[in-house]
Amino acid sequence: MLNSVSAIRHVPSLPMTNDPAVVEMVGVNKWYGAFHSLKNIDLTIQRGEKLVICGPSGSGKSTMIRCINRLEEHQQGRIVVDGIELTGDLKKIDEIRRDVGMVFQHFNLFPHLTILENLTLAPIWVRKMRRKEAEQIAMHYLDRVKIPDQAHKYPGQLSGGQQQRVAIARSLCMSPKIMLFDEPTSALDPEMVKEVLDTMVSLAEEGMTMLCVSHEMGFARQVADRVVFMDQGEIVEINTPAEFFSSPHHERSKLFLAQILH
Amino acid sequence: MLSILFVASIMMPLFLPEALLPDKFVRALVALTIFAAAYLAEVIRGGLQAIPNGQYEAAASLGLPFWRTQRLVILPQAIRVVIPALANTIIVMIKNTSLILVIGLFDLISSGKAALADPEWPSPAAETFLFIGAIFFALSFSFARFADFLERRGPAAH
């Protein structure tokens, strides 16, 4: 069980050298019926690393990060998360999910619970924390995402940007080792994108390991250590953001960038 | 409904020895319960289907196991969605209790009729039936109001 002090204070990220990989995907394949949605994915993510995954729609980027916490099942290959291999073993899957936070495109907050209850649900029932303690941690994270005054409202009463920040805080309450973001800003009104990105940037600055499926190129430039470009279920290119945006190696990357940058 | 009641009252005595046979009232009660359960289950299933997949995914991504997810996330929302349908079903069931007449038990209406048949009974027929009507109305109406209250409680529908 966590004690509240370590949960509240963020431990700075360790240096990347000789630290074991926190996510390791080796030869991962996935099919939906006849459709081959992930083709031989090899990807290793170090602790504290920030990855931005981009690519055209249907390229398998969401599927790939959803495989990491087993919202999707892979059919071939190995995925090891924080030293635990993902197999059919439900215990291990729950163990991994406790330590891997996820933020969805459509927030997926629990509409029948208040913001505070949304945040304390998992710490109380999964981490077996006392309610008082869980609420303390929840308020701390609501403070971090700058909406402590909304704690007793329901998700339906908040704007999209606020809801997404609550969703980020909800994941953080479990003190995850990795955060997965599945297009966190693409369902938001344009004027709300920034507040969510700012929250993500500050999270990145604290050393959180992050995988973001995102088309926010400014965000990628600012925080990403590597950009992963996917197309048709394959990883086409992995590059530093500076190089990826100025001189991508692959034709398909060039084409994609030309299309999204107009 | 009727067929289940007939099975309970006429068929069961054919299969079971007298000693093992429960009271006629208990058999009717079990029959009504089975009938209501089937209807209610179908209503709840409708509610479960109304819950978007994202709710399951969000709960899973937080590490909540299956039954916890059902109890804390899915069912509270699903039941809320079907409160009107649940209220309907339950009110229909209240009125269905009259059907036990066909197997020779007394429901509210037949009790009234029995009372009227008694020469000692002082009040006129109209009064008796109006009073029975009032009882049914009070039961149904108060339950409808209760359902209304449940629906208004908690967060506004999203």
Short mmCIF file of C-alpha atoms in Angstrom, two decimals:
data_model
loop_
_atom_site.label_atom_id
_atom_site.label_comp_id
_atom_site.label_asym_id
_atom_site.label_seq_id
_atom_site.Cartn_x
_atom_site.Cartn_y
_atom_site.Cartn_z
CA MET A 1 0.00 0.00 0.00
CA LEU A 2 1.12 3.54 -0.64
CA ASN A 3 1.71 6.00 2.07
CA SER A 4 0.24 9.39 1.35
CA VAL A 5 3.54 11.26 1.38
CA SER A 6 5.11 9.37 -1.49
CA ALA A 7 1.87 9.47 -3.42
CA ILE A 8 1.65 13.23 -3.19
CA ARG A 9 5.26 14.10 -3.82
CA HIS A 10 6.54 13.32 -7.24
CA VAL A 11 9.75 11.41 -7.36
CA PRO A 12 12.02 12.93 -10.00
CA SER A 13 12.73 10.62 -12.90
CA LEU A 14 15.81 8.48 -12.75
CA PRO A 15 18.50 8.92 -15.37
CA MET A 16 17.68 6.86 -18.43
CA THR A 17 20.98 5.03 -18.66
CA ASN A 18 21.06 1.37 -17.62
CA ASP A 19 17.49 1.58 -16.37
CA PRO A 20 15.43 -1.37 -17.59
CA ALA A 21 12.80 -0.66 -20.21
CA VAL A 22 9.41 0.11 -18.73
CA VAL A 23 7.52 -1.06 -21.81
CA GLU A 24 8.90 -3.60 -24.22
CA MET A 25 7.02 -4.73 -27.32
CA VAL A 26 8.63 -7.43 -29.43
CA GLY A 27 7.15 -8.66 -32.70
CA VAL A 28 3.60 -7.72 -31.73
CA ASN A 29 0.90 -8.63 -34.23
CA LYS A 30 -2.82 -8.14 -34.07
CA TRP A 31 -5.68 -8.95 -36.40
CA TYR A 32 -9.33 -7.91 -36.40
CA GLY A 33 -10.74 -10.81 -38.37
CA ALA A 34 -8.86 -10.65 -41.64
CA PHE A 35 -7.66 -7.10 -41.06
CA HIS A 36 -4.03 -6.99 -39.95
CA SER A 37 -4.07 -4.01 -37.60
CA LEU A 38 -0.61 -4.26 -36.01
CA LYS A 39 2.31 -5.62 -37.98
CA ASN A 40 5.49 -6.69 -36.20
CA ILE A 41 5.62 -3.85 -33.74
CA ASP A 42 8.98 -3.55 -31.95
CA LEU A 43 9.16 -0.73 -29.47
CA THR A 44 11.09 -0.19 -26.26
CA ILE A 45 10.28 2.65 -23.91
CA GLN A 46 12.64 3.73 -21.14
CA ARG A 47 11.52 5.07 -17.82
CA GLY A 48 10.83 8.79 -18.00
CA GLU A 49 10.66 8.82 -21.76
CA LYS A 50 7.98 10.76 -23.63
CA LEU A 51 6.74 9.36 -26.90
CA VAL A 52 4.36 10.98 -29.31
CA ILE A 53 2.71 8.58 -31.72
CA CYS A 54 1.21 9.98 -34.87
CA GLY A 55 -0.07 8.71 -38.15
CA PRO A 56 -3.13 8.73 -40.38
CA SER A 57 -6.45 7.47 -39.14
CA GLY A 58 -6.66 3.68 -39.03
CA SER A 59 -2.90 3.31 -38.80
CA GLY A 60 -3.09 1.35 -35.54
CA LYS A 61 -1.75 3.98 -33.14
CA SER A 62 -4.66 3.74 -30.71
CA THR A 63 -4.69 -0.03 -31.00
CA MET A 64 -1.01 -0.13 -30.11
CA ILE A 65 -1.27 1.88 -26.91
CA ARG A 66 -4.47 0.05 -25.94
CA CYS A 67 -2.50 -3.19 -26.14
CA ILE A 68 -0.17 -1.90 -23.43
CA ASN A 69 -2.89 -2.08 -20.77
CA ARG A 70 -4.71 -4.90 -22.51
CA LEU A 71 -7.83 -3.03 -23.50
CA GLU A 72 -7.00 -4.81 -26.74
CA GLU A 73 -5.48 -8.25 -26.92
CA HIS A 74 -2.48 -8.92 -29.13
CA GLN A 75 -2.31 -12.26 -30.85
CA GLN A 76 1.38 -12.64 -31.46
CA GLY A 77 4.57 -11.35 -29.90
CA ARG A 78 5.50 -10.21 -26.42
CA ILE A 79 4.52 -7.14 -24.44
CA VAL A 80 6.29 -6.62 -21.14
CA VAL A 81 5.17 -3.74 -18.95
CA ASP A 82 7.30 -2.86 -15.95
CA GLY A 83 8.70 -6.38 -15.80
CA ILE A 84 5.35 -8.15 -16.11
CA GLU A 85 4.48 -9.91 -19.34
CA LEU A 86 0.93 -9.48 -20.62
CA THR A 87 -0.67 -12.89 -20.96
CA GLY A 88 -4.18 -14.19 -20.38
CA ASP A 89 -3.53 -14.08 -16.62
CA LEU A 90 -6.20 -11.71 -15.28
CA LYS A 91 -4.34 -11.07 -12.02
CA LYS A 92 -1.32 -9.78 -13.91
CA ILE A 93 -3.48 -7.69 -16.20
CA ASP A 94 -5.10 -5.97 -13.22
CA GLU A 95 -1.68 -5.51 -11.67
CA ILE A 96 -0.46 -3.75 -14.80
CA ARG A 97 -3.60 -1.66 -15.13
CA ARG A 98 -3.16 -0.35 -11.60
CA ASP A 99 0.18 1.11 -12.60
CA VAL A 100 -0.67 2.31 -16.09
CA GLY A 101 -2.87 5.39 -16.31
CA MET A 102 -4.95 6.05 -19.36
CA VAL A 103 -6.64 9.17 -20.68
CA PHE A 104 -9.28 8.73 -23.37
CA GLN A 105 -10.42 10.86 -26.25
CA HIS A 106 -13.93 11.09 -24.79
CA PHE A 107 -12.81 11.45 -21.14
CA ASN A 108 -14.96 8.52 -19.95
CA LEU A 109 -15.57 10.02 -16.54
CA PHE A 110 -18.21 8.27 -14.43
CA PRO A 111 -21.26 10.54 -14.86
CA HIS A 112 -23.11 9.28 -11.75
CA LEU A 113 -20.28 10.24 -9.40
CA THR A 114 -19.00 13.66 -8.36
CA ILE A 115 -15.55 14.75 -9.48
CA LEU A 116 -14.12 13.88 -6.09
CA GLU A 117 -15.79 10.45 -6.15
CA ASN A 118 -14.45 9.86 -9.65
CA LEU A 119 -10.96 10.51 -8.34
CA THR A 120 -11.23 8.46 -5.16
CA LEU A 121 -13.05 5.42 -6.57
CA ALA A 122 -10.00 3.48 -7.70
CA PRO A 123 -7.70 4.45 -4.80
CA ILE A 124 -10.35 3.28 -2.32
CA TRP A 125 -11.44 0.07 -4.06
CA VAL A 126 -8.26 -0.97 -5.81
CA ARG A 127 -5.51 0.42 -3.58
CA LYS A 128 -7.64 -0.12 -0.43
CA MET A 129 -6.87 3.37 0.76
CA ARG A 130 -8.89 5.00 3.52
CA ARG A 131 -11.44 7.53 2.22
CA LYS A 132 -9.86 10.48 4.03
CA GLU A 133 -6.46 9.73 2.61
CA ALA A 134 -7.83 9.17 -0.90
CA GLU A 135 -9.69 12.48 -0.76
CA GLN A 136 -6.56 14.27 0.35
CA ILE A 137 -4.65 12.89 -2.62
CA ALA A 138 -7.56 13.64 -4.95
CA MET A 139 -7.66 17.27 -3.82
CA HIS A 140 -3.93 17.51 -4.32
CA TYR A 141 -4.25 16.42 -7.94
CA LEU A 142 -7.33 18.57 -8.57
CA ASP A 143 -5.19 21.43 -7.38
CA ARG A 144 -2.51 20.42 -9.84
CA VAL A 145 -4.95 20.48 -12.76
CA LYS A 146 -6.29 23.79 -11.40
CA ILE A 147 -9.91 22.91 -10.70
CA PRO A 148 -10.14 22.22 -6.94
CA ASP A 149 -13.33 24.32 -6.76
CA GLN A 150 -15.23 21.84 -8.96
CA ALA A 151 -14.70 18.87 -6.63
CA HIS A 152 -18.35 18.46 -5.69
CA LYS A 153 -19.87 18.94 -9.12
CA TYR A 154 -20.78 16.19 -11.55
CA PRO A 155 -18.84 15.63 -14.79
CA GLY A 156 -21.82 16.79 -16.86
CA GLN A 157 -21.54 20.25 -15.33
CA LEU A 158 -17.94 20.77 -16.48
CA SER A 159 -16.57 21.95 -19.81
CA GLY A 160 -14.74 19.49 -22.05
CA GLY A 161 -11.35 20.83 -21.13
CA GLN A 162 -12.14 20.62 -17.44
CA GLN A 163 -13.45 17.08 -17.84
CA GLN A 164 -10.28 15.99 -19.57
CA ARG A 165 -8.18 17.53 -16.81
CA VAL A 166 -10.27 15.63 -14.28
CA ALA A 167 -9.62 12.46 -16.29
CA ILE A 168 -5.89 13.14 -16.09
CA ALA A 169 -6.14 13.75 -12.35
CA ARG A 170 -8.15 10.55 -11.94
CA SER A 171 -5.34 8.55 -13.50
CA LEU A 172 -2.71 10.36 -11.45
CA CYS A 173 -4.49 9.45 -8.20
CA MET A 174 -3.37 5.86 -8.79
CA SER A 175 0.27 7.06 -8.92
CA PRO A 176 0.85 5.39 -12.29
CA LYS A 177 4.30 4.60 -13.59
CA ILE A 178 3.23 5.17 -17.18
CA MET A 179 0.56 7.40 -18.66
CA LEU A 180 -1.14 6.59 -21.93
CA PHE A 181 -2.95 9.35 -23.78
CA ASP A 182 -5.30 8.36 -26.57
CA GLU A 183 -5.91 11.54 -28.58
CA PRO A 184 -6.67 13.53 -25.42
CA THR A 185 -7.38 16.80 -27.20
CA SER A 186 -9.17 15.75 -30.37
CA ALA A 187 -12.68 15.82 -28.89
CA LEU A 188 -12.19 19.28 -27.41
CA ASP A 189 -13.24 22.69 -28.60
CA PRO A 190 -10.19 24.57 -29.92
CA GLU A 191 -10.06 27.06 -27.04
CA MET A 192 -9.82 24.21 -24.52
CA VAL A 193 -6.96 22.35 -26.11
CA LYS A 194 -4.33 24.53 -24.51
CA GLU A 195 -5.40 24.00 -20.91
CA VAL A 196 -5.18 20.24 -21.38
CA LEU A 197 -1.85 20.41 -23.19
CA ASP A 198 -0.45 22.65 -20.45
CA THR A 199 -1.38 20.00 -17.90
CA MET A 200 0.34 17.35 -20.00
CA VAL A 201 3.45 19.47 -20.44
CA SER A 202 3.79 20.01 -16.69
CA LEU A 203 3.35 16.29 -16.19
CA ALA A 204 6.09 15.63 -18.71
CA GLU A 205 8.37 18.08 -16.97
CA GLU A 206 8.02 16.11 -13.76
CA GLY A 207 9.45 13.06 -15.45
CA MET A 208 6.36 10.94 -16.04
CA THR A 209 6.73 8.24 -18.67
CA MET A 210 4.23 9.20 -21.33
CA LEU A 211 2.88 7.73 -24.54
CA CYS A 212 0.66 10.13 -26.41
CA VAL A 213 -1.29 9.44 -29.52
CA SER A 214 -1.65 13.00 -30.66
CA HIS A 215 -1.61 15.26 -33.66
CA GLU A 216 -0.58 18.26 -31.59
CA MET A 217 2.71 18.94 -33.30
CA GLY A 218 3.57 21.85 -31.02
CA PHE A 219 3.23 19.53 -28.06
CA ALA A 220 5.37 16.90 -29.77
CA ARG A 221 8.12 19.44 -30.45
CA GLN A 222 8.02 20.73 -26.91
CA VAL A 223 8.08 17.54 -24.84
CA ALA A 224 8.63 14.44 -26.98
CA ASP A 225 11.90 12.55 -26.77
CA ARG A 226 10.92 10.53 -29.81
CA VAL A 227 8.17 10.69 -32.38
CA VAL A 228 6.78 7.43 -33.66
CA PHE A 229 5.11 7.55 -37.05
CA MET A 230 2.75 4.72 -37.89
CA ASP A 231 0.96 3.83 -41.10
CA GLN A 232 -1.15 0.78 -41.96
CA GLY A 233 -0.30 -1.00 -38.72
CA GLU A 234 3.44 -0.58 -39.04
CA ILE A 235 5.94 1.65 -37.32
CA VAL A 236 7.36 3.52 -40.30
CA GLU A 237 9.72 5.88 -38.56
CA ILE A 238 11.02 6.63 -35.09
CA ASN A 239 12.85 9.89 -34.90
CA THR A 240 13.58 12.89 -32.71
CA PRO A 241 10.87 15.52 -33.07
CA ALA A 242 13.30 18.09 -34.49
CA GLU A 243 14.42 15.78 -37.25
CA PHE A 244 11.00 14.26 -37.85
CA PHE A 245 9.41 17.60 -38.55
CA SER A 246 12.26 19.14 -40.54
CA SER A 247 13.61 16.20 -42.51
CA PRO A 248 11.61 12.99 -42.17
CA HIS A 249 13.36 9.91 -43.55
CA HIS A 250 10.41 8.21 -45.17
CA GLU A 251 8.23 9.16 -48.08
CA ARG A 252 5.10 8.27 -46.14
CA SER A 253 6.13 10.50 -43.23
CA LYS A 254 6.73 13.37 -45.65
CA LEU A 255 3.34 12.86 -47.23
CA PHE A 256 1.63 12.74 -43.84
CA LEU A 257 3.36 15.88 -42.61
CA ALA A 258 2.51 17.72 -45.81
CA GLN A 259 -1.13 16.83 -45.28
CA ILE A 260 -1.46 17.83 -41.63
CA LEU A 261 0.65 20.99 -41.86
CA HIS A 262 -1.25 22.15 -44.98
CA MET B 1 -48.42 -15.49 -16.57
CA LEU B 2 -51.55 -17.59 -16.52
CA SER B 3 -49.73 -20.65 -17.77
CA ILE B 4 -47.17 -20.40 -14.99
CA LEU B 5 -49.97 -20.09 -12.45
CA PHE B 6 -51.68 -23.13 -13.89
CA VAL B 7 -48.48 -25.13 -13.75
CA ALA B 8 -48.06 -24.12 -10.13
CA SER B 9 -51.61 -24.89 -9.08
CA ILE B 10 -52.70 -27.82 -11.27
CA MET B 11 -49.61 -29.52 -12.71
CA MET B 12 -47.43 -29.54 -9.61
CA PRO B 13 -49.85 -31.64 -7.52
CA LEU B 14 -49.69 -34.24 -10.33
CA PHE B 15 -45.93 -34.58 -9.98
CA LEU B 16 -45.37 -34.15 -6.27
CA PRO B 17 -46.67 -36.23 -3.37
CA GLU B 18 -49.00 -34.40 -1.00
CA ALA B 19 -46.36 -34.18 1.74
CA LEU B 20 -43.83 -32.35 -0.46
CA LEU B 21 -46.34 -29.98 -1.98
CA PRO B 22 -46.07 -26.43 -0.68
CA ASP B 23 -49.14 -24.42 0.16
CA LYS B 24 -51.16 -23.10 -2.77
CA PHE B 25 -50.40 -19.54 -1.75
CA VAL B 26 -46.64 -20.23 -1.69
CA ARG B 27 -46.87 -21.82 -5.13
CA ALA B 28 -48.67 -18.78 -6.50
CA LEU B 29 -46.11 -16.53 -4.89
CA VAL B 30 -43.23 -18.45 -6.48
CA ALA B 31 -45.00 -18.35 -9.85
CA LEU B 32 -45.48 -14.58 -9.65
CA THR B 33 -41.88 -14.13 -8.55
CA ILE B 34 -40.49 -16.12 -11.47
CA PHE B 35 -42.67 -14.18 -13.85
CA ALA B 36 -41.67 -10.79 -12.45
CA ALA B 37 -38.01 -11.77 -12.37
CA ALA B 38 -37.99 -12.61 -16.06
CA TYR B 39 -39.53 -9.26 -16.96
CA LEU B 40 -37.28 -7.26 -14.65
CA ALA B 41 -34.16 -9.02 -15.90
CA GLU B 42 -35.02 -8.04 -19.43
CA VAL B 43 -35.53 -4.41 -18.38
CA ILE B 44 -32.17 -4.32 -16.58
CA ARG B 45 -30.49 -5.89 -19.60
CA GLY B 46 -31.78 -3.00 -21.67
CA GLY B 47 -30.15 -0.62 -19.22
CA LEU B 48 -26.84 -2.48 -19.35
CA GLN B 49 -26.80 -2.13 -23.11
CA ALA B 50 -27.25 1.62 -22.81
CA ILE B 51 -23.91 2.00 -21.00
CA PRO B 52 -21.17 3.02 -23.43
CA ASN B 53 -18.12 0.83 -23.76
CA GLY B 54 -15.93 3.70 -22.60
CA GLN B 55 -17.23 3.25 -19.06
CA TYR B 56 -15.99 -0.35 -18.96
CA GLU B 57 -12.68 0.73 -20.45
CA ALA B 58 -12.20 3.57 -18.00
CA ALA B 59 -12.91 1.27 -15.06
CA ALA B 60 -10.59 -1.39 -16.47
CA SER B 61 -7.80 1.11 -17.04
CA LEU B 62 -7.99 2.05 -13.35
CA GLY B 63 -7.53 -1.60 -12.38
CA LEU B 64 -11.07 -2.22 -11.13
CA PRO B 65 -11.93 -5.92 -11.41
CA PHE B 66 -15.08 -7.10 -13.22
CA TRP B 67 -17.57 -7.34 -10.32
CA ARG B 68 -16.34 -4.13 -8.73
CA THR B 69 -16.88 -2.42 -12.06
CA GLN B 70 -20.40 -3.78 -12.31
CA ARG B 71 -21.30 -2.73 -8.80
CA LEU B 72 -19.67 0.68 -8.64
CA VAL B 73 -19.78 1.92 -12.22
CA ILE B 74 -22.12 0.03 -14.49
CA LEU B 75 -25.20 -0.93 -12.46
CA PRO B 76 -25.78 2.44 -10.79
CA GLN B 77 -25.94 4.00 -14.24
CA ALA B 78 -27.84 1.16 -15.91
CA ILE B 79 -30.58 1.03 -13.27
CA ARG B 80 -30.99 4.77 -13.41
CA VAL B 81 -31.60 4.65 -17.13
CA VAL B 82 -34.40 2.09 -16.72
CA ILE B 83 -36.21 3.56 -13.71
CA PRO B 84 -39.31 4.42 -15.81
CA ALA B 85 -39.43 0.94 -17.33
CA LEU B 86 -38.88 -0.65 -13.92
CA ALA B 87 -41.72 1.38 -12.46
CA ASN B 88 -43.98 0.29 -15.32
CA THR B 89 -43.17 -3.35 -14.81
CA ILE B 90 -43.71 -3.19 -11.08
CA ILE B 91 -47.07 -1.41 -11.39
CA VAL B 92 -48.17 -4.01 -13.92
CA MET B 93 -47.13 -6.70 -11.46
CA ILE B 94 -49.21 -5.10 -8.69
CA LYS B 95 -52.23 -5.28 -10.95
CA ASN B 96 -51.33 -8.79 -12.11
CA THR B 97 -51.80 -10.09 -8.59
CA SER B 98 -55.53 -10.18 -9.43
CA LEU B 99 -54.83 -13.08 -11.77
CA ILE B 100 -54.34 -15.49 -8.88
CA LEU B 101 -58.14 -15.59 -8.94
CA VAL B 102 -57.97 -18.15 -11.73
CA ILE B 103 -56.36 -20.71 -9.45
CA GLY B 104 -58.93 -20.15 -6.75
CA LEU B 105 -57.04 -17.80 -4.45
CA PHE B 106 -58.55 -14.56 -3.27
CA ASP B 107 -57.04 -11.34 -4.52
CA LEU B 108 -58.23 -7.88 -3.57
CA ILE B 109 -61.19 -7.84 -5.97
CA SER B 110 -62.40 -11.34 -5.23
CA SER B 111 -62.11 -10.63 -1.51
CA GLY B 112 -64.44 -7.69 -2.10
CA LYS B 113 -66.85 -9.90 -3.99
CA ALA B 114 -66.75 -12.46 -1.21
CA ALA B 115 -67.55 -9.76 1.30
CA LEU B 116 -70.53 -8.61 -0.77
CA ALA B 117 -71.84 -12.15 -0.85
CA ASP B 118 -72.04 -12.07 2.93
CA PRO B 119 -75.57 -11.03 3.95
CA GLU B 120 -74.13 -9.40 7.08
CA TRP B 121 -72.06 -7.00 4.93
CA PRO B 122 -73.56 -3.57 5.44
CA SER B 123 -72.22 -1.36 2.63
CA PRO B 124 -73.46 -1.16 -0.99
CA ALA B 125 -71.51 -2.73 -3.88
CA ALA B 126 -70.40 0.54 -5.45
CA GLU B 127 -68.73 1.64 -2.26
CA THR B 128 -66.83 -1.63 -1.96
CA PHE B 129 -65.51 -1.50 -5.49
CA LEU B 130 -64.62 2.17 -5.21
CA PHE B 131 -62.65 1.38 -2.09
CA ILE B 132 -60.81 -1.45 -3.85
CA GLY B 133 -60.10 0.92 -6.71
CA ALA B 134 -58.74 3.43 -4.23
CA ILE B 135 -56.36 0.85 -2.80
CA PHE B 136 -55.05 -0.04 -6.27
CA PHE B 137 -54.75 3.62 -7.14
CA ALA B 138 -52.89 4.42 -3.93
CA LEU B 139 -50.44 1.57 -4.52
CA SER B 140 -49.78 2.43 -8.17
CA PHE B 141 -49.73 6.16 -7.73
CA SER B 142 -47.42 6.18 -4.74
CA PHE B 143 -45.08 3.84 -6.54
CA ALA B 144 -45.10 6.08 -9.60
CA ARG B 145 -44.26 9.06 -7.40
CA PHE B 146 -41.47 7.10 -5.75
CA ALA B 147 -40.00 6.27 -9.17
CA ASP B 148 -40.25 9.93 -10.08
CA PHE B 149 -38.36 10.87 -6.95
CA LEU B 150 -35.63 8.31 -7.70
CA GLU B 151 -35.28 9.67 -11.18
CA ARG B 152 -34.83 13.23 -9.99
CA ARG B 153 -32.26 12.28 -7.41
CA GLY B 154 -28.56 12.45 -8.24
CA PRO B 155 -26.91 14.14 -11.20
CA ALA B 156 -29.04 15.49 -14.00
CA ALA B 157 -29.31 13.10 -16.91
CA HIS B 158 -26.36 13.66 -19.22
#
